[in-house]
Amino acid sequence: MKKIVILGAGTSGTMMANHLVNKLPKKEWKLTIIDQYKTHYYQPGFLFLPFDIYTTKQVKKKGAKFIPKGVDYINEKIDLIVPDENKINLENGKSLIYDVLIIATGTKIAPEEIEGMNGPEWHKSIFDFYTYEGAKALRNKLREWEGGKLVVHITEMPIKCPVAPLEFAFLADSFFRNKGMRDKVEITFVTPLGGAFTKPKATKALHYLLEEKDIKEVTDFNIERVDYENNKIIDYGDTEVDYDLLVTVPTNMGDEVIERSGMGDDLNFVPTHKGTLQTLEHQNIFAIGDATNLPASKAGSVAHFEAEILTDNIMRYIQGEELKDEFDGHANCFIETGNGKALLIDFNYTHEPVEGTFPFPGVGPLSLLKESRANHMGKMAFRWIYWNMLIKGVHIPFVSATMSKKGKHIEEVQ
Amino acid sequence: MKKVIAQTEINVNEEGYMTEFSQWTKEICECLAEEQGICMTEKHWEVIDYIHEKHNGNEALSIRGIKKSGVINIKEFYSLFPGGPLKKSTLIAGIPKPKSCI
């Protein structure tokens, strides 16, 4: 029997297991998936948990529920990948040999990268919302917070779901308005980039949101340290921003197992071919989702589109055929703007988000780069789609893996 | 859109970033720097070389990268390109500024 091993049972790994189990010849191939954690989280839900929009139960389920029959599911921590021997060492001392390896070990926050972030104030006045623990701790804080300076902050790029911090700021505005205490809260959005919006079309179409919601912007802020004793963040240019409540997105890094195995870049992301998803170093190793160094968004929708193309390429690889250089960086994301409205963006490596309709050209029902209630309903419905279709590898109707230009006001990105 | 600089026509976007790297020359670079209130020194050129190296290798420019570059430290980077060093150095180097997805 030949073996395909998937490392990580998150969004990408689970999708790959579901796709491949139906396609691999069962008599010849054995499929194994390894993950140290037993819980599968709906990570987009971490945005809503702090505002009591979702409950903890809505964002987590037992991972085993989503691993199909016929797949060997190992609940164990991975100690090392040894590519030269096609071998995986587990922490319990056992090891596995693979013919084909799929790395889906994801991205983690690394607050320890910034002095003072992960100190005594962590999850007291400094929070992340990219982990279940962080989002839940922040929910408890927001339930009793009496107001002051709320700073929503991005440490450095790239980050998982790059629009989530902005969505957090929008939802915070709604949340405090609904609580009748918006006048007691000052919201500031602090980013290392040139603006909260960085692409010309989006800036033009959406900058009004910041003014409408009275969200201040501090741009080009490259954090050096958190002065948690005096409640301020300080950047390399000595700019200071005061906070009472700091909601930060810490540095995002690939898993430590990638670093231990010597397979990653500076941030532990695996160098991967952007069209085929084969790793650059090893022909029989592929990578997917936010474990890769692809210049695409580190988002579930990207992983979803990658999974369809990677499944084809794994099948081609084991049949000795040429790989398809097809992944175009396609991402399709709902962006919450508060007050029951949302935006939808659809873009890829070479095309920035533009206005238009989706998925049916000229019809919609969803509108691109424009606020609407229908988009918000789409985002809310997506949780059901995630648990019932997406990670089970069921094709989502009318949405293709590569981006469609139909029904859009397209202009090439320079 | 078109812009004439150093007696040469170049293509730029709304924010003044060059859209065709092949049009970049040292003379254009000096003029772009001057528009940003920067007078190019030997150290500036070293940074521009480093940025081009990263850009050609498809690697995004970041503060983390600068920290590890061995070319300059971050304080120096700020003093060479005051007020948004990533934004200004990429503009002068003729490459796109660091971006997010919207």
Short mmCIF file of C-alpha atoms in Angstrom, two decimals:
data_model
loop_
_atom_site.label_atom_id
_atom_site.label_comp_id
_atom_site.label_asym_id
_atom_site.label_seq_id
_atom_site.Cartn_x
_atom_site.Cartn_y
_atom_site.Cartn_z
CA MET A 1 0.00 0.00 0.00
CA LYS A 2 1.21 3.49 -0.82
CA LYS A 3 0.59 6.29 1.64
CA ILE A 4 -0.57 9.87 1.53
CA VAL A 5 -0.14 11.69 4.83
CA ILE A 6 -1.85 15.01 5.61
CA LEU A 7 -0.33 17.10 8.40
CA GLY A 8 -3.01 19.16 10.15
CA ALA A 9 -6.77 18.62 10.39
CA GLY A 10 -7.85 22.26 10.19
CA THR A 11 -9.81 23.76 7.32
CA SER A 12 -7.31 22.75 4.60
CA GLY A 13 -6.36 19.32 5.91
CA THR A 14 -9.95 18.27 6.56
CA MET A 15 -11.02 19.39 3.09
CA MET A 16 -8.14 17.46 1.50
CA ALA A 17 -9.04 14.29 3.41
CA ASN A 18 -12.64 14.55 2.21
CA HIS A 19 -11.68 15.26 -1.39
CA LEU A 20 -9.03 12.56 -1.65
CA VAL A 21 -10.86 9.73 0.10
CA ASN A 22 -13.34 9.59 -2.78
CA LYS A 23 -10.74 9.76 -5.52
CA LEU A 24 -7.87 7.53 -4.43
CA PRO A 25 -7.97 3.89 -5.49
CA LYS A 26 -8.68 2.26 -2.09
CA LYS A 27 -6.76 -0.89 -2.80
CA GLU A 28 -3.56 0.95 -3.56
CA TRP A 29 -3.56 4.03 -1.37
CA LYS A 30 -3.92 4.62 2.32
CA LEU A 31 -4.80 8.10 3.57
CA THR A 32 -3.69 9.33 7.00
CA ILE A 33 -4.33 12.68 8.70
CA ILE A 34 -2.47 13.83 11.81
CA ASP A 35 -3.37 16.60 14.24
CA GLN A 36 -2.50 17.14 17.88
CA TYR A 37 -5.81 18.86 18.70
CA LYS A 38 -9.19 17.16 18.99
CA THR A 39 -11.26 20.30 18.38
CA HIS A 40 -12.02 21.81 15.00
CA TYR A 41 -12.71 25.55 15.24
CA TYR A 42 -14.75 27.68 12.86
CA GLN A 43 -12.12 30.40 12.80
CA PRO A 44 -14.20 33.09 11.03
CA GLY A 45 -16.44 32.89 14.10
CA PHE A 46 -13.67 34.26 16.32
CA LEU A 47 -14.57 37.69 14.92
CA PHE A 48 -18.11 37.42 16.33
CA LEU A 49 -17.40 35.71 19.63
CA PRO A 50 -16.08 38.85 21.39
CA PHE A 51 -19.35 40.69 20.65
CA ASP A 52 -21.61 37.87 21.85
CA ILE A 53 -22.93 37.44 18.30
CA TYR A 54 -21.83 33.81 18.26
CA THR A 55 -21.65 31.48 21.22
CA THR A 56 -18.65 29.32 21.99
CA LYS A 57 -20.62 26.26 20.90
CA GLN A 58 -21.18 27.70 17.43
CA VAL A 59 -17.48 27.96 16.68
CA LYS A 60 -16.14 24.57 17.78
CA LYS A 61 -16.89 20.96 17.12
CA LYS A 62 -15.15 17.67 17.54
CA GLY A 63 -12.63 17.29 14.70
CA ALA A 64 -13.25 13.54 14.31
CA LYS A 65 -16.80 14.29 13.07
CA PHE A 66 -15.42 15.72 9.85
CA ILE A 67 -12.79 13.10 9.04
CA PRO A 68 -14.39 10.67 6.60
CA LYS A 69 -14.49 6.92 7.05
CA GLY A 70 -11.56 5.16 5.48
CA VAL A 71 -9.10 7.80 6.63
CA ASP A 72 -6.70 6.97 9.42
CA TYR A 73 -6.95 9.84 11.94
CA ILE A 74 -4.03 10.17 14.35
CA ASN A 75 -4.39 12.50 17.34
CA GLU A 76 -0.75 13.14 18.09
CA LYS A 77 1.73 15.97 18.00
CA ILE A 78 4.14 15.97 15.06
CA ASP A 79 7.74 16.17 16.18
CA LEU A 80 9.58 16.31 12.88
CA ILE A 81 9.25 16.03 9.12
CA VAL A 82 12.25 14.25 7.58
CA PRO A 83 11.86 14.87 3.82
CA ASP A 84 15.02 13.04 2.86
CA GLU A 85 13.66 9.84 4.38
CA ASN A 86 9.96 10.52 3.53
CA LYS A 87 9.28 10.16 7.20
CA ILE A 88 7.18 11.82 9.91
CA ASN A 89 8.27 11.47 13.53
CA LEU A 90 5.53 11.79 16.11
CA GLU A 91 6.02 13.02 19.65
CA ASN A 92 5.07 9.62 21.07
CA GLY A 93 8.18 8.14 19.45
CA LYS A 94 6.35 6.45 16.58
CA SER A 95 7.03 7.32 12.96
CA LEU A 96 5.26 7.07 9.62
CA ILE A 97 6.57 6.71 6.09
CA TYR A 98 4.80 8.55 3.26
CA ASP A 99 4.87 8.51 -0.51
CA VAL A 100 3.11 11.85 -0.78
CA LEU A 101 2.91 14.47 1.96
CA ILE A 102 0.45 17.36 2.27
CA ILE A 103 1.42 20.10 4.69
CA ALA A 104 -1.64 21.84 6.15
CA THR A 105 -0.20 22.93 9.48
CA GLY A 106 -1.63 26.44 9.28
CA THR A 107 -0.66 29.68 10.94
CA LYS A 108 -0.39 30.64 14.59
CA ILE A 109 -0.14 33.92 16.42
CA ALA A 110 3.28 34.69 17.91
CA PRO A 111 2.76 37.50 20.47
CA GLU A 112 6.18 36.70 21.96
CA GLU A 113 7.74 38.32 18.87
CA ILE A 114 6.97 41.80 20.28
CA GLU A 115 8.41 42.94 23.59
CA GLY A 116 5.74 43.49 26.23
CA MET A 117 2.85 42.02 24.23
CA ASN A 118 2.74 38.60 25.80
CA GLY A 119 3.51 39.92 29.30
CA PRO A 120 1.46 40.29 32.49
CA GLU A 121 -1.30 42.25 30.68
CA TRP A 122 -1.92 39.52 28.04
CA HIS A 123 -5.63 38.77 28.03
CA LYS A 124 -6.15 41.46 30.72
CA SER A 125 -5.85 44.72 28.77
CA ILE A 126 -4.09 43.29 25.69
CA PHE A 127 -6.05 40.77 23.64
CA ASP A 128 -5.92 38.85 20.42
CA PHE A 129 -9.05 37.51 18.73
CA TYR A 130 -7.29 35.05 16.41
CA THR A 131 -7.47 32.22 18.93
CA TYR A 132 -10.46 30.69 20.68
CA GLU A 133 -8.96 31.57 24.07
CA GLY A 134 -8.24 35.16 23.02
CA ALA A 135 -11.68 35.75 21.49
CA LYS A 136 -13.40 34.30 24.56
CA ALA A 137 -11.29 36.32 27.01
CA LEU A 138 -12.05 39.46 24.98
CA ARG A 139 -15.78 38.67 25.07
CA ASN A 140 -15.65 38.56 28.85
CA LYS A 141 -13.73 41.83 28.93
CA LEU A 142 -16.13 43.61 26.56
CA ARG A 143 -19.13 42.52 28.60
CA GLU A 144 -17.94 44.70 31.46
CA TRP A 145 -15.68 47.28 29.86
CA GLU A 146 -16.80 50.80 30.68
CA GLY A 147 -15.13 52.54 27.77
CA GLY A 148 -11.97 54.44 26.97
CA LYS A 149 -9.44 54.14 24.17
CA LEU A 150 -9.91 51.01 22.08
CA VAL A 151 -6.94 50.38 19.79
CA VAL A 152 -7.31 47.77 17.05
CA HIS A 153 -3.83 46.93 15.86
CA ILE A 154 -1.98 44.85 13.26
CA THR A 155 1.60 43.95 14.19
CA GLU A 156 3.03 42.96 10.81
CA MET A 157 1.96 41.42 7.54
CA PRO A 158 1.14 38.80 6.38
CA ILE A 159 -1.74 37.87 8.66
CA LYS A 160 -4.54 35.36 8.44
CA CYS A 161 -7.68 37.01 7.03
CA PRO A 162 -6.20 40.49 6.47
CA VAL A 163 -9.59 42.24 6.68
CA ALA A 164 -10.60 40.77 10.05
CA PRO A 165 -9.03 43.60 12.11
CA LEU A 166 -10.99 46.16 10.12
CA GLU A 167 -14.17 44.13 10.54
CA PHE A 168 -13.44 44.02 14.25
CA ALA A 169 -13.27 47.83 14.35
CA PHE A 170 -16.57 48.13 12.43
CA LEU A 171 -18.33 45.61 14.67
CA ALA A 172 -16.94 47.36 17.77
CA ASP A 173 -18.55 50.60 16.58
CA SER A 174 -21.94 48.86 16.24
CA PHE A 175 -21.51 47.01 19.51
CA PHE A 176 -20.86 50.16 21.56
CA ARG A 177 -23.63 52.08 19.77
CA ASN A 178 -26.11 49.34 20.60
CA LYS A 179 -24.95 49.42 24.21
CA GLY A 180 -25.56 53.17 24.26
CA MET A 181 -21.94 53.91 25.12
CA ARG A 182 -20.32 54.82 21.80
CA ASP A 183 -19.60 58.32 23.17
CA LYS A 184 -17.44 56.74 25.86
CA VAL A 185 -15.28 54.83 23.40
CA GLU A 186 -12.59 56.16 21.07
CA ILE A 187 -11.72 53.66 18.32
CA THR A 188 -8.32 53.84 16.60
CA PHE A 189 -7.15 51.50 13.86
CA VAL A 190 -3.35 51.12 13.80
CA THR A 191 -1.67 49.46 10.82
CA PRO A 192 1.87 48.95 9.49
CA LEU A 193 0.51 49.56 6.00
CA GLY A 194 -0.20 52.89 4.32
CA GLY A 195 -3.88 52.84 5.30
CA ALA A 196 -6.77 50.74 6.58
CA PHE A 197 -7.50 50.26 2.87
CA THR A 198 -4.47 49.81 0.65
CA LYS A 199 -5.84 49.25 -2.83
CA PRO A 200 -7.00 52.22 -4.91
CA LYS A 201 -10.52 50.93 -5.78
CA ALA A 202 -11.27 49.77 -2.26
CA THR A 203 -9.94 52.98 -0.75
CA LYS A 204 -12.16 55.03 -3.03
CA ALA A 205 -15.26 52.88 -2.47
CA LEU A 206 -14.89 52.24 1.24
CA HIS A 207 -12.96 54.96 3.00
CA TYR A 208 -16.27 56.60 3.96
CA LEU A 209 -16.86 53.70 6.36
CA LEU A 210 -14.10 54.92 8.65
CA GLU A 211 -15.47 58.47 8.70
CA GLU A 212 -19.07 57.31 9.14
CA LYS A 213 -18.08 55.15 12.09
CA ASP A 214 -15.67 57.69 13.57
CA ILE A 215 -12.69 55.32 13.47
CA LYS A 216 -9.32 57.07 13.57
CA GLU A 217 -6.49 55.69 11.46
CA VAL A 218 -2.81 55.53 12.42
CA THR A 219 -0.83 54.31 9.41
CA ASP A 220 2.75 53.18 8.70
CA PHE A 221 3.06 52.14 12.33
CA ASN A 222 5.69 49.42 12.75
CA ILE A 223 5.45 48.37 16.37
CA GLU A 224 8.67 47.98 18.35
CA ARG A 225 7.20 47.26 21.78
CA VAL A 226 4.19 47.43 24.04
CA ASP A 227 4.72 49.58 27.12
CA TYR A 228 2.12 47.75 29.18
CA GLU A 229 2.94 49.72 32.34
CA ASN A 230 1.97 52.99 30.68
CA ASN A 231 -0.65 51.58 28.31
CA LYS A 232 0.90 52.51 25.01
CA ILE A 233 2.31 50.94 21.89
CA ILE A 234 5.49 52.42 20.47
CA ASP A 235 6.81 52.11 16.93
CA TYR A 236 10.35 52.24 15.50
CA GLY A 237 9.83 55.86 14.52
CA ASP A 238 8.99 56.62 18.20
CA THR A 239 5.32 57.31 17.45
CA GLU A 240 3.20 56.37 20.47
CA VAL A 241 -0.45 55.37 20.61
CA ASP A 242 -2.21 55.25 23.99
CA TYR A 243 -4.75 52.55 24.72
CA ASP A 244 -7.01 51.40 27.51
CA LEU A 245 -7.90 48.25 25.62
CA LEU A 246 -5.50 46.91 23.00
CA VAL A 247 -6.90 44.40 20.53
CA THR A 248 -3.92 43.31 18.49
CA VAL A 249 -3.21 40.85 15.73
CA PRO A 250 0.20 39.56 16.74
CA THR A 251 2.82 38.39 14.24
CA ASN A 252 1.46 35.37 12.35
CA MET A 253 3.83 32.47 11.84
CA GLY A 254 3.72 28.96 10.47
CA ASP A 255 3.86 26.05 12.89
CA GLU A 256 7.05 25.35 14.87
CA VAL A 257 7.26 21.88 13.31
CA ILE A 258 8.10 23.60 10.00
CA GLU A 259 10.94 25.48 11.70
CA ARG A 260 12.18 22.35 13.52
CA SER A 261 12.20 20.49 10.22
CA GLY A 262 14.09 23.31 8.47
CA MET A 263 11.41 23.67 5.82
CA GLY A 264 10.18 27.24 6.25
CA ASP A 265 11.08 30.84 5.51
CA ASP A 266 11.67 33.57 8.15
CA LEU A 267 8.07 33.21 9.32
CA ASN A 268 7.98 29.39 9.12
CA PHE A 269 5.88 29.42 5.94
CA VAL A 270 6.69 26.70 3.43
CA PRO A 271 8.01 27.94 0.06
CA THR A 272 5.39 26.66 -2.38
CA HIS A 273 4.76 26.98 -6.12
CA LYS A 274 1.96 29.52 -6.46
CA GLY A 275 0.18 27.75 -9.31
CA THR A 276 0.63 24.03 -8.58
CA LEU A 277 0.93 24.02 -4.74
CA GLN A 278 3.93 21.69 -4.89
CA THR A 279 6.64 22.71 -2.43
CA LEU A 280 9.70 24.18 -4.08
CA GLU A 281 12.14 21.83 -2.34
CA HIS A 282 10.48 18.41 -2.58
CA GLN A 283 8.46 16.99 -5.45
CA ASN A 284 6.41 14.63 -3.31
CA ILE A 285 5.50 17.30 -0.75
CA PHE A 286 2.63 19.70 -1.33
CA ALA A 287 1.38 22.54 0.86
CA ILE A 288 -1.98 24.24 1.22
CA GLY A 289 -3.69 27.08 3.03
CA ASP A 290 -1.92 29.40 5.41
CA ALA A 291 1.02 27.00 5.87
CA THR A 292 2.33 28.17 2.48
CA ASN A 293 4.24 31.32 1.59
CA LEU A 294 1.91 32.10 -1.34
CA PRO A 295 1.20 35.79 -1.91
CA ALA A 296 -2.53 35.07 -1.54
CA SER A 297 -4.80 35.85 1.43
CA LYS A 298 -4.39 33.48 4.34
CA ALA A 299 -8.10 32.76 4.41
CA GLY A 300 -10.40 29.77 4.40
CA SER A 301 -11.86 30.69 1.03
CA VAL A 302 -8.40 30.59 -0.51
CA ALA A 303 -7.78 27.18 1.09
CA HIS A 304 -11.12 26.04 -0.31
CA PHE A 305 -10.18 26.98 -3.88
CA GLU A 306 -6.67 25.59 -3.42
CA ALA A 307 -8.10 22.27 -2.22
CA GLU A 308 -9.96 21.71 -5.49
CA ILE A 309 -6.82 22.35 -7.54
CA LEU A 310 -4.51 20.47 -5.17
CA THR A 311 -6.78 17.40 -5.29
CA ASP A 312 -6.42 17.35 -9.08
CA ASN A 313 -2.68 17.82 -8.82
CA ILE A 314 -2.22 15.03 -6.26
CA MET A 315 -4.14 12.69 -8.55
CA ARG A 316 -2.01 13.80 -11.49
CA TYR A 317 1.18 13.38 -9.47
CA ILE A 318 0.42 9.80 -8.41
CA GLN A 319 -0.51 8.93 -11.99
CA GLY A 320 2.78 10.39 -13.23
CA GLU A 321 1.08 13.23 -15.14
CA GLU A 322 2.18 16.84 -15.37
CA LEU A 323 0.82 19.15 -12.67
CA LYS A 324 -1.70 21.87 -13.48
CA ASP A 325 -0.27 25.34 -12.93
CA GLU A 326 -3.75 26.66 -12.29
CA PHE A 327 -4.21 28.29 -8.89
CA ASP A 328 -4.68 32.02 -9.47
CA GLY A 329 -4.79 33.26 -5.88
CA HIS A 330 -8.60 33.39 -5.91
CA ALA A 331 -10.19 34.66 -2.68
CA ASN A 332 -13.83 35.43 -1.99
CA CYS A 333 -14.59 37.02 1.35
CA PHE A 334 -17.48 38.62 3.13
CA ILE A 335 -16.48 41.65 5.17
CA GLU A 336 -18.71 42.68 8.05
CA THR A 337 -19.25 46.43 8.25
CA GLY A 338 -21.58 46.46 11.27
CA ASN A 339 -25.30 47.32 11.58
CA GLY A 340 -26.31 44.09 9.84
CA LYS A 341 -24.46 44.89 6.65
CA ALA A 342 -21.47 43.42 4.88
CA LEU A 343 -19.33 43.73 1.79
CA LEU A 344 -18.22 40.97 -0.53
CA ILE A 345 -14.85 40.95 -2.26
CA ASP A 346 -13.65 38.59 -4.99
CA PHE A 347 -10.08 38.85 -6.21
CA ASN A 348 -6.90 36.95 -7.12
CA TYR A 349 -3.13 37.37 -7.52
CA THR A 350 -3.48 39.85 -10.35
CA HIS A 351 -6.91 41.47 -9.96
CA GLU A 352 -7.79 43.77 -7.09
CA PRO A 353 -11.32 43.69 -5.63
CA VAL A 354 -13.69 45.67 -7.84
CA GLU A 355 -17.40 46.51 -7.91
CA GLY A 356 -19.87 44.24 -9.65
CA THR A 357 -22.27 41.37 -8.94
CA PHE A 358 -21.73 37.84 -7.68
CA PRO A 359 -22.01 34.97 -8.48
CA PHE A 360 -24.30 35.72 -11.46
CA PRO A 361 -23.02 38.47 -13.76
CA GLY A 362 -25.37 41.46 -13.74
CA VAL A 363 -27.80 39.71 -11.40
CA GLY A 364 -26.14 39.08 -8.09
CA PRO A 365 -27.82 38.56 -5.69
CA LEU A 366 -24.63 39.63 -3.93
CA SER A 367 -22.93 42.92 -4.70
CA LEU A 368 -19.18 43.28 -4.79
CA LEU A 369 -17.30 45.99 -2.88
CA LYS A 370 -20.59 47.53 -1.71
CA GLU A 371 -22.36 47.33 1.63
CA SER A 372 -25.61 45.36 1.65
CA ARG A 373 -27.85 43.33 3.94
CA ALA A 374 -27.74 40.41 1.47
CA ASN A 375 -23.97 40.21 1.90
CA HIS A 376 -24.42 40.09 5.68
CA MET A 377 -26.93 37.26 5.30
CA GLY A 378 -24.35 35.53 3.13
CA LYS A 379 -21.73 35.83 5.84
CA MET A 380 -24.12 34.49 8.47
CA ALA A 381 -25.17 31.59 6.23
CA PHE A 382 -21.55 30.80 5.64
CA ARG A 383 -21.12 29.19 9.07
CA TRP A 384 -23.65 26.55 8.06
CA ILE A 385 -21.97 26.15 4.68
CA TYR A 386 -18.60 25.75 6.40
CA TRP A 387 -19.65 22.96 8.75
CA ASN A 388 -21.94 21.18 6.29
CA MET A 389 -20.38 21.66 2.88
CA LEU A 390 -17.01 23.35 2.78
CA ILE A 391 -14.85 21.18 5.02
CA LYS A 392 -16.70 18.07 3.86
CA GLY A 393 -15.46 18.83 0.37
CA VAL A 394 -18.93 19.37 -1.11
CA HIS A 395 -18.71 21.71 -4.09
CA ILE A 396 -20.36 25.09 -3.47
CA PRO A 397 -22.65 25.76 -6.46
CA PHE A 398 -21.76 28.59 -8.88
CA VAL A 399 -18.44 29.37 -7.20
CA SER A 400 -15.39 28.28 -9.18
CA ALA A 401 -11.87 27.65 -7.94
CA THR A 402 -10.40 30.20 -10.31
CA MET A 403 -11.74 33.75 -10.37
CA SER A 404 -14.36 34.76 -12.92
CA LYS A 405 -14.15 38.21 -14.51
CA LYS A 406 -17.82 38.24 -15.53
CA GLY A 407 -20.11 40.87 -14.05
CA LYS A 408 -17.19 42.91 -12.74
CA HIS A 409 -15.79 46.34 -13.43
CA ILE A 410 -12.33 44.94 -14.12
CA GLU A 411 -9.07 46.75 -14.58
CA GLU A 412 -5.69 45.01 -14.57
CA VAL A 413 -3.59 45.51 -11.49
CA GLN A 414 -0.31 47.21 -12.22
CA MET B 1 -1.13 57.63 -15.85
CA LYS B 2 1.98 59.25 -17.32
CA LYS B 3 4.49 61.39 -15.52
CA VAL B 4 7.56 63.17 -16.85
CA ILE B 5 10.56 63.01 -14.58
CA ALA B 6 14.29 63.37 -15.30
CA GLN B 7 13.28 64.24 -18.89
CA THR B 8 11.71 60.79 -19.19
CA GLU B 9 8.09 59.68 -19.39
CA ILE B 10 7.16 56.99 -16.86
CA ASN B 11 3.92 55.21 -15.95
CA VAL B 12 2.68 55.69 -12.41
CA ASN B 13 -0.50 54.94 -10.47
CA GLU B 14 -2.72 57.43 -8.61
CA GLU B 15 -0.32 57.45 -5.69
CA GLY B 16 2.80 58.05 -7.75
CA TYR B 17 4.16 54.48 -7.62
CA MET B 18 5.81 53.31 -10.83
CA THR B 19 3.83 50.62 -12.60
CA GLU B 20 6.56 49.42 -14.94
CA PHE B 21 9.75 48.55 -13.18
CA SER B 22 11.62 48.32 -16.49
CA GLN B 23 11.34 52.11 -16.76
CA TRP B 24 13.24 52.64 -13.51
CA THR B 25 16.69 54.22 -13.73
CA LYS B 26 19.05 55.73 -11.17
CA GLU B 27 18.31 59.20 -12.52
CA ILE B 28 14.56 58.67 -12.10
CA CYS B 29 15.22 57.27 -8.65
CA GLU B 30 17.10 60.40 -7.61
CA CYS B 31 14.28 62.63 -8.81
CA LEU B 32 11.60 60.52 -7.09
CA ALA B 33 13.65 60.71 -3.89
CA GLU B 34 13.97 64.46 -4.21
CA GLU B 35 10.20 64.78 -4.52
CA GLN B 36 9.99 62.96 -1.19
CA GLY B 37 12.50 65.37 0.31
CA ILE B 38 15.25 62.75 0.33
CA CYS B 39 18.78 63.28 -0.94
CA MET B 40 20.22 59.91 -2.02
CA THR B 41 23.43 58.87 -0.24
CA GLU B 42 25.52 55.72 -0.52
CA LYS B 43 23.51 54.14 2.29
CA HIS B 44 20.24 54.90 0.48
CA TRP B 45 21.55 53.11 -2.62
CA GLU B 46 22.49 50.06 -0.55
CA VAL B 47 18.91 49.92 0.72
CA ILE B 48 17.51 50.33 -2.80
CA ASP B 49 19.74 47.45 -3.98
CA TYR B 50 18.47 45.29 -1.12
CA ILE B 51 14.85 46.16 -1.98
CA HIS B 52 15.39 45.25 -5.64
CA GLU B 53 16.97 41.95 -4.64
CA LYS B 54 13.91 41.10 -2.52
CA HIS B 55 11.52 42.28 -5.22
CA ASN B 56 13.23 40.15 -7.89
CA GLY B 57 12.98 37.15 -5.56
CA ASN B 58 9.21 37.77 -5.18
CA GLU B 59 9.65 38.49 -1.48
CA ALA B 60 7.56 41.21 0.15
CA LEU B 61 9.43 44.03 1.80
CA SER B 62 8.90 44.09 5.55
CA ILE B 63 10.33 45.58 8.70
CA ARG B 64 11.23 42.04 9.78
CA GLY B 65 13.20 41.64 6.54
CA ILE B 66 15.01 44.94 7.09
CA LYS B 67 15.90 43.83 10.62
CA LYS B 68 17.56 40.69 9.25
CA SER B 69 18.98 42.30 6.12
CA GLY B 70 22.41 43.09 7.52
CA VAL B 71 22.26 46.25 5.39
CA ILE B 72 20.88 48.65 7.99
CA ASN B 73 19.05 48.56 11.30
CA ILE B 74 15.52 49.81 11.67
CA LYS B 75 16.37 53.12 13.32
CA GLU B 76 18.68 53.92 10.40
CA PHE B 77 15.96 52.85 7.97
CA TYR B 78 13.60 55.36 9.61
CA SER B 79 16.18 58.13 9.49
CA LEU B 80 16.98 57.48 5.82
CA PHE B 81 13.32 57.48 4.79
CA PRO B 82 11.53 59.57 7.40
CA GLY B 83 7.75 59.23 7.89
CA GLY B 84 6.81 55.82 6.47
CA PRO B 85 10.07 54.14 5.42
CA LEU B 86 8.46 51.12 3.69
CA LYS B 87 6.07 53.36 1.78
CA LYS B 88 8.76 55.83 0.72
CA SER B 89 11.57 53.38 -0.06
CA THR B 90 9.34 51.27 -2.30
CA LEU B 91 8.15 54.37 -4.14
CA ILE B 92 11.72 55.48 -4.77
CA ALA B 93 12.80 51.94 -5.71
CA GLY B 94 10.08 51.86 -8.38
CA ILE B 95 8.17 48.89 -6.96
CA PRO B 96 4.60 48.63 -5.55
CA LYS B 97 4.04 49.62 -1.92
CA PRO B 98 3.26 46.84 0.60
CA LYS B 99 -0.46 46.07 0.35
CA SER B 100 -3.26 44.14 1.94
CA CYS B 101 -6.16 42.53 0.08
CA ILE B 102 -8.43 45.58 -0.02
#
